[in-house]
mmCIF file of C-alpha atoms in Angstrom:
data_model
loop_
_atom_site.group_PDB
_atom_site.id
_atom_site.type_symbol
_atom_site.label_atom_id
_atom_site.label_comp_id
_atom_site.label_asym_id
_atom_site.label_seq_id
_atom_site.Cartn_x
_atom_site.Cartn_y
_atom_site.Cartn_z
ATOM 1 C CA UNK A 168 -51.539 15.753 -31.554
ATOM 2 C CA UNK A 169 -52.938 19.162 -31.868
ATOM 3 C CA UNK A 170 -51.509 21.948 -30.049
ATOM 4 C CA UNK A 171 -48.684 21.982 -27.414
ATOM 5 C CA UNK A 172 -47.810 19.434 -25.048
ATOM 6 C CA UNK A 173 -48.876 20.438 -21.510
ATOM 7 C CA UNK A 174 -47.168 18.703 -18.452
ATOM 8 C CA UNK A 175 -48.688 17.114 -15.245
ATOM 9 C CA UNK A 176 -47.532 18.342 -12.102
ATOM 10 C CA UNK A 177 -47.087 16.144 -9.108
ATOM 11 C CA UNK A 178 -47.433 17.682 -5.659
ATOM 12 C CA UNK A 179 -47.871 16.501 -2.424
ATOM 13 C CA UNK A 180 -50.345 18.509 0.130
ATOM 14 C CA UNK A 181 -50.563 18.533 3.823
ATOM 15 C CA UNK A 182 -54.033 18.918 5.505
ATOM 16 C CA UNK A 183 -53.988 20.056 8.854
ATOM 17 C CA UNK A 184 -56.543 20.412 11.552
ATOM 18 C CA UNK A 185 -56.889 21.784 14.684
ATOM 19 C CA UNK A 186 -60.408 21.550 16.294
ATOM 20 C CA UNK A 187 -62.963 22.957 13.367
ATOM 21 C CA UNK A 188 -60.365 25.056 11.828
ATOM 22 C CA UNK A 189 -58.071 24.030 8.479
ATOM 23 C CA UNK A 190 -54.728 25.562 7.833
ATOM 24 C CA UNK A 191 -54.621 27.048 4.307
ATOM 25 C CA UNK A 192 -53.217 29.121 2.077
ATOM 26 C CA UNK A 193 -54.970 32.015 0.293
ATOM 27 C CA UNK A 194 -54.692 32.280 -3.668
ATOM 28 C CA UNK A 195 -56.271 34.688 -6.144
ATOM 29 C CA UNK A 196 -56.925 34.214 -9.784
ATOM 30 C CA UNK A 197 -56.940 37.610 -11.541
ATOM 31 C CA UNK A 198 -58.503 36.378 -14.582
ATOM 32 C CA UNK A 199 -61.618 35.165 -12.974
ATOM 33 C CA UNK A 200 -61.472 37.605 -9.947
ATOM 34 C CA UNK A 201 -62.138 34.853 -7.832
ATOM 35 C CA UNK A 202 -60.345 33.666 -4.321
ATOM 36 C CA UNK A 203 -59.558 30.287 -3.459
ATOM 37 C CA UNK A 204 -57.829 28.323 -0.501
ATOM 38 C CA UNK A 205 -55.622 25.464 -0.723
ATOM 39 C CA UNK A 206 -53.656 23.172 1.959
ATOM 40 C CA UNK A 207 -50.067 23.905 2.130
ATOM 41 C CA UNK A 208 -47.471 21.940 0.042
ATOM 42 C CA UNK A 209 -45.889 21.596 -3.320
ATOM 43 C CA UNK A 210 -44.035 20.148 -6.336
ATOM 44 C CA UNK A 211 -42.273 16.807 -5.792
ATOM 45 C CA UNK A 212 -38.795 16.892 -7.287
ATOM 46 C CA UNK A 213 -37.809 13.815 -9.303
ATOM 47 C CA UNK A 214 -36.278 11.074 -7.291
ATOM 48 C CA UNK A 215 -38.039 12.350 -4.032
ATOM 49 C CA UNK A 216 -41.048 10.628 -2.335
ATOM 50 C CA UNK A 217 -44.256 12.492 -2.073
ATOM 51 C CA UNK A 218 -43.994 12.119 1.871
ATOM 52 C CA UNK A 219 -40.249 13.463 1.496
ATOM 53 C CA UNK A 220 -41.940 16.575 -0.603
ATOM 54 C CA UNK A 221 -44.373 17.398 2.072
ATOM 55 C CA UNK A 222 -41.763 17.716 4.466
ATOM 56 C CA UNK A 223 -39.310 19.473 2.624
ATOM 57 C CA UNK A 224 -41.963 22.171 1.421
ATOM 58 C CA UNK A 225 -43.291 22.571 4.835
ATOM 59 C CA UNK A 226 -39.534 23.159 6.491
ATOM 60 C CA UNK A 227 -38.815 25.493 3.544
ATOM 61 C CA UNK A 228 -41.670 27.516 3.623
ATOM 62 C CA UNK A 229 -42.623 27.691 7.214
ATOM 63 C CA UNK A 230 -39.699 26.187 9.352
ATOM 64 C CA UNK A 231 -42.008 23.480 10.466
ATOM 65 C CA UNK A 232 -41.605 19.891 11.149
ATOM 66 C CA UNK A 233 -44.871 17.497 10.717
ATOM 67 C CA UNK A 234 -45.724 14.816 12.906
ATOM 68 C CA UNK A 235 -48.828 12.293 12.702
ATOM 69 C CA UNK A 236 -48.461 12.044 8.989
ATOM 70 C CA UNK A 237 -51.326 9.406 7.444
ATOM 71 C CA UNK A 238 -51.289 9.274 3.430
ATOM 72 C CA UNK A 239 -55.152 9.849 2.465
ATOM 73 C CA UNK A 240 -55.078 9.170 -1.416
ATOM 74 C CA UNK A 241 -53.935 10.401 -4.605
ATOM 75 C CA UNK A 242 -56.280 13.305 -6.253
ATOM 76 C CA UNK A 243 -56.310 14.329 -9.986
ATOM 77 C CA UNK A 244 -57.174 18.262 -10.507
ATOM 78 C CA UNK A 245 -57.909 19.669 -13.627
ATOM 79 C CA UNK A 246 -58.226 23.677 -13.466
ATOM 80 C CA UNK A 247 -57.717 26.798 -15.211
ATOM 81 C CA UNK A 248 -55.790 29.586 -13.142
ATOM 82 C CA UNK A 249 -54.811 32.914 -14.695
ATOM 83 C CA UNK A 250 -56.624 31.729 -17.896
ATOM 84 C CA UNK A 251 -54.162 28.611 -18.544
ATOM 85 C CA UNK A 252 -55.028 25.174 -18.197
ATOM 86 C CA UNK A 253 -53.536 23.249 -15.352
ATOM 87 C CA UNK A 254 -53.042 19.265 -14.496
ATOM 88 C CA UNK A 255 -51.858 18.133 -10.906
ATOM 89 C CA UNK A 256 -51.569 14.982 -9.404
ATOM 90 C CA UNK A 257 -51.834 15.463 -5.741
ATOM 91 C CA UNK A 258 -50.834 13.199 -3.030
ATOM 92 C CA UNK A 259 -52.878 13.974 0.326
ATOM 93 C CA UNK A 260 -51.785 13.558 3.453
ATOM 94 C CA UNK A 261 -53.327 14.576 6.904
ATOM 95 C CA UNK A 262 -50.841 15.698 9.188
ATOM 96 C CA UNK A 263 -50.183 18.060 12.536
ATOM 97 C CA UNK A 264 -47.666 20.577 13.331
ATOM 98 C CA UNK A 265 -44.698 19.036 16.088
ATOM 99 C CA UNK A 266 -44.430 22.729 17.273
ATOM 100 C CA UNK A 267 -47.727 23.618 19.129
ATOM 101 C CA UNK A 268 -47.396 27.352 18.827
ATOM 102 C CA UNK A 269 -48.749 26.879 15.409
ATOM 103 C CA UNK A 270 -52.037 26.319 16.467
ATOM 104 C CA UNK A 271 -52.064 29.662 18.636
ATOM 105 C CA UNK A 272 -51.437 32.096 15.536
ATOM 106 C CA UNK A 273 -54.635 33.009 13.450
ATOM 107 C CA UNK A 274 -52.131 33.715 10.572
ATOM 108 C CA UNK A 275 -48.782 32.881 9.766
ATOM 109 C CA UNK A 276 -46.491 34.371 6.832
ATOM 110 C CA UNK A 277 -44.556 31.802 4.580
ATOM 111 C CA UNK A 278 -42.017 32.182 1.689
ATOM 112 C CA UNK A 279 -42.248 30.334 -1.720
ATOM 113 C CA UNK A 280 -40.224 31.357 -4.918
ATOM 114 C CA UNK A 281 -38.738 34.492 -3.093
ATOM 115 C CA UNK A 282 -42.400 35.475 -2.502
ATOM 116 C CA UNK A 283 -44.245 36.138 0.607
ATOM 117 C CA UNK A 284 -47.652 34.633 1.245
ATOM 118 C CA UNK A 285 -50.046 34.201 4.338
ATOM 119 C CA UNK A 286 -51.519 30.909 5.414
ATOM 120 C CA UNK A 287 -54.607 31.108 7.756
ATOM 121 C CA UNK A 288 -56.716 28.960 10.203
ATOM 122 C CA UNK A 289 -60.523 29.070 8.755
ATOM 123 C CA UNK A 290 -63.273 27.544 10.019
ATOM 124 C CA UNK A 291 -63.962 24.329 7.573
ATOM 125 C CA UNK A 292 -67.820 24.882 7.704
ATOM 126 C CA UNK A 293 -66.978 27.725 5.724
ATOM 127 C CA UNK A 294 -65.581 25.503 3.020
ATOM 128 C CA UNK A 295 -68.371 23.061 3.291
ATOM 129 C CA UNK A 296 -71.244 25.493 2.839
ATOM 130 C CA UNK A 297 -69.838 26.904 -0.189
ATOM 131 C CA UNK A 298 -69.077 30.335 1.440
ATOM 132 C CA UNK A 299 -65.103 29.878 0.665
ATOM 133 C CA UNK A 300 -63.864 27.688 -2.110
ATOM 134 C CA UNK A 301 -61.100 24.788 -1.497
ATOM 135 C CA UNK A 302 -59.251 23.625 -4.076
ATOM 136 C CA UNK A 303 -58.915 21.077 -5.279
ATOM 137 C CA UNK A 304 -62.397 20.328 -4.576
ATOM 138 C CA UNK A 305 -61.955 16.905 -3.721
ATOM 139 C CA UNK A 306 -60.201 17.703 -0.468
ATOM 140 C CA UNK A 307 -63.415 18.318 0.971
ATOM 141 C CA UNK A 308 -64.338 14.682 1.233
ATOM 142 C CA UNK A 309 -61.308 14.430 3.695
ATOM 143 C CA UNK A 310 -61.963 17.110 6.252
ATOM 144 C CA UNK A 311 -63.565 16.073 9.408
#
């Protein structure tokens, strides 16, 4: 084997839709100078199911409980971020917020690894048209 061994990261993401909007966080790749959007969720810890990881991540980051959780499938995501290759196996779920007030807010701050980020409700047509980029791209096929 040539080069250094790269890890494959297992993550769980929750697609939350409300009407024609999708709940996503905004990211920025400084090397590509590119803005992208991703459903919320995060890493699956050793000994934890992807469903438990999804619930934990939403609780930790947003203090939010999920309901109507349905497994959609597993996506393989090969990408480059900040000039470095990445490889993820994404356990994708469709879900809803138990607390309906989340649907009334245009943007919601959340914390991850001692940093604060922003999540937004964005019209899903903006992703389908290519105006905005949703990652991993295979998530597009699961949008209503």
